[in-house]
Structure formats: C-alpha cells, structure tokens
C-alpha cells in the first residue's frame, strides 16, 4: 500500500475521531444545559411558592386577629362564654324559656346573624385586600416567623424533587441581610433569588436568596 494512501486513511480516521469527539462533547453539553435549566425552573417554582405561602400566612393572620379581638367582647371576665349562641360575630341570647314565639324569634335571630356575619366577613376581607395592596409597614420579623421560612423552603424543594443541602438569607432592598441560616456564603455557589411580598412598595421589598453548596455534585 502506498504511503499516500496510508496517510489518506489516517487523515480520514483522525478527522472522523475528532468529529465524533466533538459530537459527544456537544451532546454532553446539551444534557448538562438541560439539567441545569430544569434545576433552575424547579428552584424557581419552589421559591415562588415559598413567597406565596408567606403571603397566605400573613393574610390569614390579618383575618384572624380582628376576628378574635371582636369575639372577645362576647366572653365573660372569667373567660367563659356568655349564655348566648355565638354565630361568628353575632350572639343570640337563649337564656329565656322556649315557646312557639321564642322559636320563631330565635329562627329570625339566626337568619339575621348569618346575614350580619356575611357582611362582616365581606368588609373584613375588603380591608385585608386593601392592606395587601398597600403593603405592610411592620418590620419583617413581625410579619413572619423567620424560623418558618426554613420549613417552607424545605417543603417546597421536596415537592419539586430537590433533596439537597441548602443555605439561605433574607435581605432588604438595600441588600442588608436581616436574617440568614448558618454557613450562608454567597461565594459557595450560584444564588437563586425570590422577592418576598411583591405587592409592597420598592423601598420595602425583601429578597430571599438560596444557595445549594453541592449543586455541581447533584447535577
């Protein structure tokens, strides 16, 4: 076989090898890119849900607090209930004896109570909605329990099949950290961020930041 033929075959084989190596490298890159994108989207969904859960928690508290304070009016000083039927915010006195007229009156009172309850809760919900639109002036540690954030993060990550170690922090709009978990160091990995209470004004916004130190091993 001529040397020129040998060199031609060797060149073709070398070119084919380089082509296969490029294709394999490109294929691996595509897989890693897709995995990273899926990971990012899963984290995004989880952190968005954490923010949403905290909004629900605060809204529930805003509804319950005035309701409980209102109903304290219908408790005796010794803490026991007064001799009345308590339907939400409306008490119905049942201390007198029952007769036909009493049943009719009580039935009417119950109907009135349900109607009053409806309007009371409607006004209460309207008030909560207006407060939510304006945002809260309370400091963050009075709006949420910081320790609960960790539980929310863990739960929502698990719901998105992300079971790996993480650290997190919460900072204000000036990037001052107001709370952080142990071993939180931004330089240890990619930072994933989520705004908390996005309805608040820009100068009151807080940002949740989460880092996964072992993300590369997970990928």
PDB file of N, CA, C and O in Angstrom, residues 81-150:
ATOM      1  N   UNK A  81     -67.812  31.439  78.059  1.00  0.00           N
ATOM      2  CA  UNK A  81     -68.754  32.005  77.098  1.00  0.00           C
ATOM      3  C   UNK A  81     -69.996  32.519  77.809  1.00  0.00           C
ATOM      4  O   UNK A  81     -70.444  31.956  78.818  1.00  0.00           O
ATOM      5  N   UNK A  82     -70.565  33.587  77.294  1.00  0.00           N
ATOM      6  CA  UNK A  82     -71.813  34.110  77.831  1.00  0.00           C
ATOM      7  C   UNK A  82     -72.952  33.187  77.417  1.00  0.00           C
ATOM      8  O   UNK A  82     -72.820  32.402  76.488  1.00  0.00           O
ATOM      9  N   UNK A  83     -74.110  33.246  78.109  1.00  0.00           N
ATOM     10  CA  UNK A  83     -75.229  32.344  77.793  1.00  0.00           C
ATOM     11  C   UNK A  83     -75.928  32.745  76.503  1.00  0.00           C
ATOM     12  O   UNK A  83     -77.092  33.111  76.490  1.00  0.00           O
ATOM     13  N   UNK A  84     -75.178  32.721  75.405  1.00  0.00           N
ATOM     14  CA  UNK A  84     -75.724  33.099  74.117  1.00  0.00           C
ATOM     15  C   UNK A  84     -75.178  32.159  73.055  1.00  0.00           C
ATOM     16  O   UNK A  84     -74.100  31.605  73.188  1.00  0.00           O
ATOM     17  N   UNK A  85     -75.947  31.978  71.999  1.00  0.00           N
ATOM     18  CA  UNK A  85     -75.456  31.232  70.853  1.00  0.00           C
ATOM     19  C   UNK A  85     -74.513  32.145  70.089  1.00  0.00           C
ATOM     20  O   UNK A  85     -74.900  33.247  69.702  1.00  0.00           O
ATOM     21  N   UNK A  86     -73.285  31.702  69.854  1.00  0.00           N
ATOM     22  CA  UNK A  86     -72.308  32.530  69.170  1.00  0.00           C
ATOM     23  C   UNK A  86     -72.174  32.060  67.729  1.00  0.00           C
ATOM     24  O   UNK A  86     -71.651  31.001  67.450  1.00  0.00           O
ATOM     25  N   UNK A  87     -72.701  32.843  66.819  1.00  0.00           N
ATOM     26  CA  UNK A  87     -72.581  32.531  65.395  1.00  0.00           C
ATOM     27  C   UNK A  87     -71.610  33.534  64.800  1.00  0.00           C
ATOM     28  O   UNK A  87     -71.982  34.646  64.458  1.00  0.00           O
ATOM     29  N   UNK A  88     -70.346  33.145  64.730  1.00  0.00           N
ATOM     30  CA  UNK A  88     -69.342  34.062  64.204  1.00  0.00           C
ATOM     31  C   UNK A  88     -69.232  35.265  65.095  1.00  0.00           C
ATOM     32  O   UNK A  88     -68.797  35.181  66.224  1.00  0.00           O
ATOM     33  N   UNK A  89     -69.693  36.423  64.625  1.00  0.00           N
ATOM     34  CA  UNK A  89     -69.568  37.661  65.389  1.00  0.00           C
ATOM     35  C   UNK A  89     -70.868  38.071  66.043  1.00  0.00           C
ATOM     36  O   UNK A  89     -70.918  39.082  66.719  1.00  0.00           O
ATOM     37  N   UNK A  90     -71.945  37.289  65.873  1.00  0.00           N
ATOM     38  CA  UNK A  90     -73.257  37.702  66.376  1.00  0.00           C
ATOM     39  C   UNK A  90     -73.752  36.775  67.464  1.00  0.00           C
ATOM     40  O   UNK A  90     -73.963  35.583  67.231  1.00  0.00           O
ATOM     41  N   UNK A  91     -73.986  37.304  68.685  1.00  0.00           N
ATOM     42  CA  UNK A  91     -74.507  36.484  69.768  1.00  0.00           C
ATOM     43  C   UNK A  91     -76.031  36.464  69.770  1.00  0.00           C
ATOM     44  O   UNK A  91     -76.683  37.451  69.449  1.00  0.00           O
ATOM     45  N   UNK A  92     -76.606  35.317  70.103  1.00  0.00           N
ATOM     46  CA  UNK A  92     -78.068  35.190  70.212  1.00  0.00           C
ATOM     47  C   UNK A  92     -78.392  34.722  71.623  1.00  0.00           C
ATOM     48  O   UNK A  92     -77.927  33.669  72.050  1.00  0.00           O
ATOM     49  N   UNK A  93     -79.165  35.504  72.332  1.00  0.00           N
ATOM     50  CA  UNK A  93     -79.490  35.184  73.711  1.00  0.00           C
ATOM     51  C   UNK A  93     -80.494  34.031  73.762  1.00  0.00           C
ATOM     52  O   UNK A  93     -81.546  34.082  73.134  1.00  0.00           O
ATOM     53  N   UNK A  94     -80.150  32.958  74.521  1.00  0.00           N
ATOM     54  CA  UNK A  94     -81.071  31.826  74.676  1.00  0.00           C
ATOM     55  C   UNK A  94     -81.336  31.557  76.154  1.00  0.00           C
ATOM     56  O   UNK A  94     -81.686  30.453  76.551  1.00  0.00           O
ATOM     57  N   UNK A  95     -81.185  32.604  76.976  1.00  0.00           N
ATOM     58  CA  UNK A  95     -81.319  32.411  78.420  1.00  0.00           C
ATOM     59  C   UNK A  95     -82.774  32.248  78.849  1.00  0.00           C
ATOM     60  O   UNK A  95     -83.070  31.673  79.889  1.00  0.00           O
ATOM     61  N   UNK A  96     -83.734  32.765  78.060  1.00  0.00           N
ATOM     62  CA  UNK A  96     -85.140  32.660  78.440  1.00  0.00           C
ATOM     63  C   UNK A  96     -85.719  31.324  78.025  1.00  0.00           C
ATOM     64  O   UNK A  96     -85.150  30.594  77.234  1.00  0.00           O
ATOM     65  N   UNK A  97     -86.913  30.988  78.580  1.00  0.00           N
ATOM     66  CA  UNK A  97     -87.573  29.734  78.241  1.00  0.00           C
ATOM     67  C   UNK A  97     -88.043  29.724  76.805  1.00  0.00           C
ATOM     68  O   UNK A  97     -88.218  30.771  76.186  1.00  0.00           O
ATOM     69  N   UNK A  98     -88.242  28.529  76.282  1.00  0.00           N
ATOM     70  CA  UNK A  98     -88.610  28.386  74.885  1.00  0.00           C
ATOM     71  C   UNK A  98     -90.110  28.156  74.740  1.00  0.00           C
ATOM     72  O   UNK A  98     -90.713  27.371  75.465  1.00  0.00           O
ATOM     73  N   UNK A  99     -90.707  28.856  73.799  1.00  0.00           N
ATOM     74  CA  UNK A  99     -92.084  28.638  73.404  1.00  0.00           C
ATOM     75  C   UNK A  99     -92.168  28.813  71.906  1.00  0.00           C
ATOM     76  O   UNK A  99     -91.145  28.973  71.238  1.00  0.00           O
ATOM     77  N   UNK A 100     -93.390  28.796  71.375  1.00  0.00           N
ATOM     78  CA  UNK A 100     -93.531  28.923  69.927  1.00  0.00           C
ATOM     79  C   UNK A 100     -92.984  30.257  69.444  1.00  0.00           C
ATOM     80  O   UNK A 100     -92.289  30.328  68.432  1.00  0.00           O
ATOM     81  N   UNK A 101     -93.340  31.300  70.192  1.00  0.00           N
ATOM     82  CA  UNK A 101     -92.845  32.622  69.805  1.00  0.00           C
ATOM     83  C   UNK A 101     -91.331  32.714  69.936  1.00  0.00           C
ATOM     84  O   UNK A 101     -90.657  33.373  69.133  1.00  0.00           O
ATOM     85  N   UNK A 102     -90.817  32.027  70.974  1.00  0.00           N
ATOM     86  CA  UNK A 102     -89.359  32.053  71.183  1.00  0.00           C
ATOM     87  C   UNK A 102     -88.646  31.377  70.026  1.00  0.00           C
ATOM     88  O   UNK A 102     -87.582  31.823  69.577  1.00  0.00           O
ATOM     89  N   UNK A 103     -89.193  30.255  69.546  1.00  0.00           N
ATOM     90  CA  UNK A 103     -88.574  29.544  68.424  1.00  0.00           C
ATOM     91  C   UNK A 103     -88.580  30.414  67.178  1.00  0.00           C
ATOM     92  O   UNK A 103     -87.593  30.487  66.444  1.00  0.00           O
ATOM     93  N   UNK A 104     -89.711  31.103  66.947  1.00  0.00           N
ATOM     94  CA  UNK A 104     -89.799  31.985  65.778  1.00  0.00           C
ATOM     95  C   UNK A 104     -88.792  33.119  65.884  1.00  0.00           C
ATOM     96  O   UNK A 104     -88.098  33.447  64.909  1.00  0.00           O
ATOM     97  N   UNK A 105     -88.704  33.695  67.073  1.00  0.00           N
ATOM     98  CA  UNK A 105     -87.756  34.791  67.280  1.00  0.00           C
ATOM     99  C   UNK A 105     -86.320  34.312  67.116  1.00  0.00           C
ATOM    100  O   UNK A 105     -85.481  34.996  66.533  1.00  0.00           O
ATOM    101  N   UNK A 106     -86.048  33.118  67.683  1.00  0.00           N
ATOM    102  CA  UNK A 106     -84.689  32.575  67.589  1.00  0.00           C
ATOM    103  C   UNK A 106     -84.314  32.277  66.144  1.00  0.00           C
ATOM    104  O   UNK A 106     -83.199  32.554  65.700  1.00  0.00           O
ATOM    105  N   UNK A 107     -85.275  31.707  65.386  1.00  0.00           N
ATOM    106  CA  UNK A 107     -85.028  31.418  63.980  1.00  0.00           C
ATOM    107  C   UNK A 107     -84.724  32.696  63.212  1.00  0.00           C
ATOM    108  O   UNK A 107     -83.805  32.741  62.384  1.00  0.00           O
ATOM    109  N   UNK A 108     -85.505  33.733  63.507  1.00  0.00           N
ATOM    110  CA  UNK A 108     -85.266  35.019  62.840  1.00  0.00           C
ATOM    111  C   UNK A 108     -83.905  35.587  63.238  1.00  0.00           C
ATOM    112  O   UNK A 108     -83.175  36.145  62.412  1.00  0.00           O
ATOM    113  N   UNK A 109     -83.575  35.419  64.518  1.00  0.00           N
ATOM    114  CA  UNK A 109     -82.291  35.929  65.006  1.00  0.00           C
ATOM    115  C   UNK A 109     -81.127  35.210  64.341  1.00  0.00           C
ATOM    116  O   UNK A 109     -80.105  35.818  64.015  1.00  0.00           O
ATOM    117  N   UNK A 110     -81.282  33.889  64.152  1.00  0.00           N
ATOM    118  CA  UNK A 110     -80.226  33.116  63.498  1.00  0.00           C
ATOM    119  C   UNK A 110     -80.035  33.584  62.057  1.00  0.00           C
ATOM    120  O   UNK A 110     -78.907  33.737  61.579  1.00  0.00           O
ATOM    121  N   UNK A 111     -81.157  33.820  61.359  1.00  0.00           N
ATOM    122  CA  UNK A 111     -81.070  34.307  59.986  1.00  0.00           C
ATOM    123  C   UNK A 111     -80.364  35.657  59.927  1.00  0.00           C
ATOM    124  O   UNK A 111     -79.518  35.899  59.062  1.00  0.00           O
ATOM    125  N   UNK A 112     -80.741  36.521  60.862  1.00  0.00           N
ATOM    126  CA  UNK A 112     -80.105  37.837  60.917  1.00  0.00           C
ATOM    127  C   UNK A 112     -78.617  37.704  61.219  1.00  0.00           C
ATOM    128  O   UNK A 112     -77.782  38.453  60.688  1.00  0.00           O
ATOM    129  N   UNK A 113     -78.296  36.753  62.111  1.00  0.00           N
ATOM    130  CA  UNK A 113     -76.901  36.556  62.491  1.00  0.00           C
ATOM    131  C   UNK A 113     -76.064  36.122  61.299  1.00  0.00           C
ATOM    132  O   UNK A 113     -74.958  36.625  61.071  1.00  0.00           O
ATOM    133  N   UNK A 114     -76.573  35.171  60.516  1.00  0.00           N
ATOM    134  CA  UNK A 114     -75.850  34.723  59.335  1.00  0.00           C
ATOM    135  C   UNK A 114     -75.664  35.871  58.338  1.00  0.00           C
ATOM    136  O   UNK A 114     -74.608  36.004  57.714  1.00  0.00           O
ATOM    137  N   UNK A 115     -76.709  36.682  58.193  1.00  0.00           N
ATOM    138  CA  UNK A 115     -76.615  37.806  57.262  1.00  0.00           C
ATOM    139  C   UNK A 115     -75.581  38.817  57.741  1.00  0.00           C
ATOM    140  O   UNK A 115     -74.771  39.311  56.961  1.00  0.00           O
ATOM    141  N   UNK A 116     -75.615  39.091  59.054  1.00  0.00           N
ATOM    142  CA  UNK A 116     -74.636  40.025  59.609  1.00  0.00           C
ATOM    143  C   UNK A 116     -73.223  39.479  59.483  1.00  0.00           C
ATOM    144  O   UNK A 116     -72.279  40.219  59.220  1.00  0.00           O
ATOM    145  N   UNK A 117     -73.082  38.149  59.689  1.00  0.00           N
ATOM    146  CA  UNK A 117     -71.770  37.524  59.540  1.00  0.00           C
ATOM    147  C   UNK A 117     -71.233  37.711  58.128  1.00  0.00           C
ATOM    148  O   UNK A 117     -70.051  37.997  57.921  1.00  0.00           O
ATOM    149  N   UNK A 118     -72.112  37.527  57.160  1.00  0.00           N
ATOM    150  CA  UNK A 118     -71.696  37.650  55.758  1.00  0.00           C
ATOM    151  C   UNK A 118     -71.141  39.053  55.493  1.00  0.00           C
ATOM    152  O   UNK A 118     -70.053  39.199  54.919  1.00  0.00           O
ATOM    153  N   UNK A 119     -71.881  40.067  55.915  1.00  0.00           N
ATOM    154  CA  UNK A 119     -71.429  41.430  55.672  1.00  0.00           C
ATOM    155  C   UNK A 119     -70.168  41.751  56.474  1.00  0.00           C
ATOM    156  O   UNK A 119     -69.285  42.484  56.006  1.00  0.00           O
ATOM    157  N   UNK A 120     -70.077  41.186  57.682  1.00  0.00           N
ATOM    158  CA  UNK A 120     -68.892  41.433  58.498  1.00  0.00           C
ATOM    159  C   UNK A 120     -67.646  40.876  57.819  1.00  0.00           C
ATOM    160  O   UNK A 120     -66.623  41.564  57.679  1.00  0.00           O
ATOM    161  N   UNK A 121     -67.727  39.611  57.377  1.00  0.00           N
ATOM    162  CA  UNK A 121     -66.569  38.986  56.748  1.00  0.00           C
ATOM    163  C   UNK A 121     -66.270  39.630  55.395  1.00  0.00           C
ATOM    164  O   UNK A 121     -65.113  39.706  54.985  1.00  0.00           O
ATOM    165  N   UNK A 122     -67.287  40.096  54.685  1.00  0.00           N
ATOM    166  CA  UNK A 122     -67.063  40.776  53.418  1.00  0.00           C
ATOM    167  C   UNK A 122     -66.271  42.061  53.647  1.00  0.00           C
ATOM    168  O   UNK A 122     -65.308  42.352  52.927  1.00  0.00           O
ATOM    169  N   UNK A 123     -66.685  42.830  54.659  1.00  0.00           N
ATOM    170  CA  UNK A 123     -65.951  44.054  54.988  1.00  0.00           C
ATOM    171  C   UNK A 123     -64.530  43.731  55.438  1.00  0.00           C
ATOM    172  O   UNK A 123     -63.578  44.445  55.104  1.00  0.00           O
ATOM    173  N   UNK A 124     -64.398  42.644  56.214  1.00  0.00           N
ATOM    174  CA  UNK A 124     -63.091  42.252  56.729  1.00  0.00           C
ATOM    175  C   UNK A 124     -62.155  41.855  55.585  1.00  0.00           C
ATOM    176  O   UNK A 124     -60.996  42.267  55.539  1.00  0.00           O
ATOM    177  N   UNK A 125     -62.682  41.084  54.652  1.00  0.00           N
ATOM    178  CA  UNK A 125     -61.874  40.670  53.508  1.00  0.00           C
ATOM    179  C   UNK A 125     -61.488  41.865  52.645  1.00  0.00           C
ATOM    180  O   UNK A 125     -60.359  41.947  52.138  1.00  0.00           O
ATOM    181  N   UNK A 126     -62.429  42.794  52.460  1.00  0.00           N
ATOM    182  CA  UNK A 126     -62.123  44.005  51.692  1.00  0.00           C
ATOM    183  C   UNK A 126     -60.991  44.782  52.355  1.00  0.00           C
ATOM    184  O   UNK A 126     -60.099  45.312  51.676  1.00  0.00           O
ATOM    185  N   UNK A 127     -61.042  44.855  53.684  1.00  0.00           N
ATOM    186  CA  UNK A 127     -60.000  45.571  54.418  1.00  0.00           C
ATOM    187  C   UNK A 127     -58.651  44.877  54.262  1.00  0.00           C
ATOM    188  O   UNK A 127     -57.621  45.535  54.054  1.00  0.00           O
ATOM    189  N   UNK A 128     -58.640  43.543  54.347  1.00  0.00           N
ATOM    190  CA  UNK A 128     -57.399  42.786  54.191  1.00  0.00           C
ATOM    191  C   UNK A 128     -56.820  42.969  52.793  1.00  0.00           C
ATOM    192  O   UNK A 128     -55.614  43.135  52.609  1.00  0.00           O
ATOM    193  N   UNK A 129     -57.702  42.952  51.780  1.00  0.00           N
ATOM    194  CA  UNK A 129     -57.254  43.129  50.402  1.00  0.00           C
ATOM    195  C   UNK A 129     -56.625  44.500  50.199  1.00  0.00           C
ATOM    196  O   UNK A 129     -55.572  44.640  49.557  1.00  0.00           O
ATOM    197  N   UNK A 130     -57.250  45.534  50.767  1.00  0.00           N
ATOM    198  CA  UNK A 130     -56.713  46.886  50.635  1.00  0.00           C
ATOM    199  C   UNK A 130     -55.356  46.999  51.330  1.00  0.00           C
ATOM    200  O   UNK A 130     -54.433  47.638  50.807  1.00  0.00           O
ATOM    201  N   UNK A 131     -55.227  46.359  52.483  1.00  0.00           N
ATOM    202  CA  UNK A 131     -53.949  46.384  53.192  1.00  0.00           C
ATOM    203  C   UNK A 131     -52.873  45.652  52.395  1.00  0.00           C
ATOM    204  O   UNK A 131     -51.716  46.070  52.360  1.00  0.00           O
ATOM    205  N   UNK A 132     -53.268  44.540  51.772  1.00  0.00           N
ATOM    206  CA  UNK A 132     -52.311  43.768  50.984  1.00  0.00           C
ATOM    207  C   UNK A 132     -51.810  44.580  49.790  1.00  0.00           C
ATOM    208  O   UNK A 132     -50.644  44.507  49.420  1.00  0.00           O
ATOM    209  N   UNK A 133     -52.711  45.360  49.178  1.00  0.00           N
ATOM    210  CA  UNK A 133     -52.323  46.181  48.035  1.00  0.00           C
ATOM    211  C   UNK A 133     -51.349  47.283  48.451  1.00  0.00           C
ATOM    212  O   UNK A 133     -50.421  47.618  47.716  1.00  0.00           O
ATOM    213  N   UNK A 134     -51.566  47.836  49.633  1.00  0.00           N
ATOM    214  CA  UNK A 134     -50.717  48.925  50.111  1.00  0.00           C
ATOM    215  C   UNK A 134     -49.412  48.398  50.695  1.00  0.00           C
ATOM    216  O   UNK A 134     -48.426  49.125  50.763  1.00  0.00           O
ATOM    217  N   UNK A 135     -49.397  47.131  51.118  1.00  0.00           N
ATOM    218  CA  UNK A 135     -48.222  46.603  51.787  1.00  0.00           C
ATOM    219  C   UNK A 135     -48.270  46.898  53.264  1.00  0.00           C
ATOM    220  O   UNK A 135     -49.105  47.680  53.738  1.00  0.00           O
ATOM    221  N   UNK A 136     -47.380  46.289  54.004  1.00  0.00           N
ATOM    222  CA  UNK A 136     -47.372  46.463  55.453  1.00  0.00           C
ATOM    223  C   UNK A 136     -46.209  47.337  55.884  1.00  0.00           C
ATOM    224  O   UNK A 136     -45.137  47.320  55.278  1.00  0.00           O
ATOM    225  N   UNK A 137     -46.449  48.124  56.928  1.00  0.00           N
ATOM    226  CA  UNK A 137     -45.393  48.961  57.489  1.00  0.00           C
ATOM    227  C   UNK A 137     -44.644  48.265  58.625  1.00  0.00           C
ATOM    228  O   UNK A 137     -43.692  48.817  59.163  1.00  0.00           O
ATOM    229  N   UNK A 138     -45.093  47.077  58.968  1.00  0.00           N
ATOM    230  CA  UNK A 138     -44.442  46.353  60.047  1.00  0.00           C
ATOM    231  C   UNK A 138     -43.085  45.822  59.614  1.00  0.00           C
ATOM    232  O   UNK A 138     -42.889  45.484  58.443  1.00  0.00           O
ATOM    233  N   UNK A 139     -42.140  45.725  60.550  1.00  0.00           N
ATOM    234  CA  UNK A 139     -40.858  45.090  60.203  1.00  0.00           C
ATOM    235  C   UNK A 139     -41.080  43.618  59.867  1.00  0.00           C
ATOM    236  O   UNK A 139     -42.059  43.002  60.301  1.00  0.00           O
ATOM    237  N   UNK A 140     -40.156  43.053  59.105  1.00  0.00           N
ATOM    238  CA  UNK A 140     -40.340  41.704  58.583  1.00  0.00           C
ATOM    239  C   UNK A 140     -40.494  40.672  59.684  1.00  0.00           C
ATOM    240  O   UNK A 140     -41.305  39.742  59.570  1.00  0.00           O
ATOM    241  N   UNK A 141     -39.753  40.813  60.791  1.00  0.00           N
ATOM    242  CA  UNK A 141     -39.824  39.806  61.855  1.00  0.00           C
ATOM    243  C   UNK A 141     -41.155  39.820  62.588  1.00  0.00           C
ATOM    244  O   UNK A 141     -41.466  38.887  63.332  1.00  0.00           O
ATOM    245  N   UNK A 142     -41.984  40.885  62.376  1.00  0.00           N
ATOM    246  CA  UNK A 142     -43.329  40.914  62.945  1.00  0.00           C
ATOM    247  C   UNK A 142     -44.369  40.376  61.961  1.00  0.00           C
ATOM    248  O   UNK A 142     -45.482  40.053  62.360  1.00  0.00           O
ATOM    249  N   UNK A 143     -43.978  40.283  60.708  1.00  0.00           N
ATOM    250  CA  UNK A 143     -44.900  39.787  59.687  1.00  0.00           C
ATOM    251  C   UNK A 143     -44.811  38.273  59.521  1.00  0.00           C
ATOM    252  O   UNK A 143     -45.811  37.625  59.217  1.00  0.00           O
ATOM    253  N   UNK A 144     -43.615  37.748  59.687  1.00  0.00           N
ATOM    254  CA  UNK A 144     -43.422  36.305  59.540  1.00  0.00           C
ATOM    255  C   UNK A 144     -42.453  35.811  60.602  1.00  0.00           C
ATOM    256  O   UNK A 144     -41.637  36.571  61.127  1.00  0.00           O
ATOM    257  N   UNK A 145     -42.559  34.536  60.906  1.00  0.00           N
ATOM    258  CA  UNK A 145     -41.616  33.887  61.796  1.00  0.00           C
ATOM    259  C   UNK A 145     -40.444  33.400  60.949  1.00  0.00           C
ATOM    260  O   UNK A 145     -40.599  32.540  60.084  1.00  0.00           O
ATOM    261  N   UNK A 146     -39.266  33.968  61.182  1.00  0.00           N
ATOM    262  CA  UNK A 146     -38.109  33.642  60.358  1.00  0.00           C
ATOM    263  C   UNK A 146     -37.803  32.149  60.344  1.00  0.00           C
ATOM    264  O   UNK A 146     -37.343  31.602  59.338  1.00  0.00           O
ATOM    265  N   UNK A 147     -38.057  31.488  61.466  1.00  0.00           N
ATOM    266  CA  UNK A 147     -37.771  30.062  61.534  1.00  0.00           C
ATOM    267  C   UNK A 147     -38.684  29.260  60.604  1.00  0.00           C
ATOM    268  O   UNK A 147     -38.319  28.169  60.165  1.00  0.00           O
ATOM    269  N   UNK A 148     -39.867  29.804  60.315  1.00  0.00           N
ATOM    270  CA  UNK A 148     -40.794  29.102  59.426  1.00  0.00           C
ATOM    271  C   UNK A 148     -40.318  29.100  57.974  1.00  0.00           C
ATOM    272  O   UNK A 148     -40.697  28.228  57.187  1.00  0.00           O
ATOM    273  N   UNK A 149     -39.486  30.093  57.611  1.00  0.00           N
ATOM    274  CA  UNK A 149     -39.005  30.163  56.238  1.00  0.00           C
ATOM    275  C   UNK A 149     -38.246  28.901  55.870  1.00  0.00           C
ATOM    276  O   UNK A 149     -38.403  28.351  54.778  1.00  0.00           O
ATOM    277  N   UNK A 150     -37.418  28.438  56.786  1.00  0.00           N
ATOM    278  CA  UNK A 150     -36.642  27.218  56.539  1.00  0.00           C
ATOM    279  C   UNK A 150     -37.571  26.043  56.260  1.00  0.00           C
ATOM    280  O   UNK A 150     -37.329  25.242  55.339  1.00  0.00           O
TER     281      UNK A 150
END
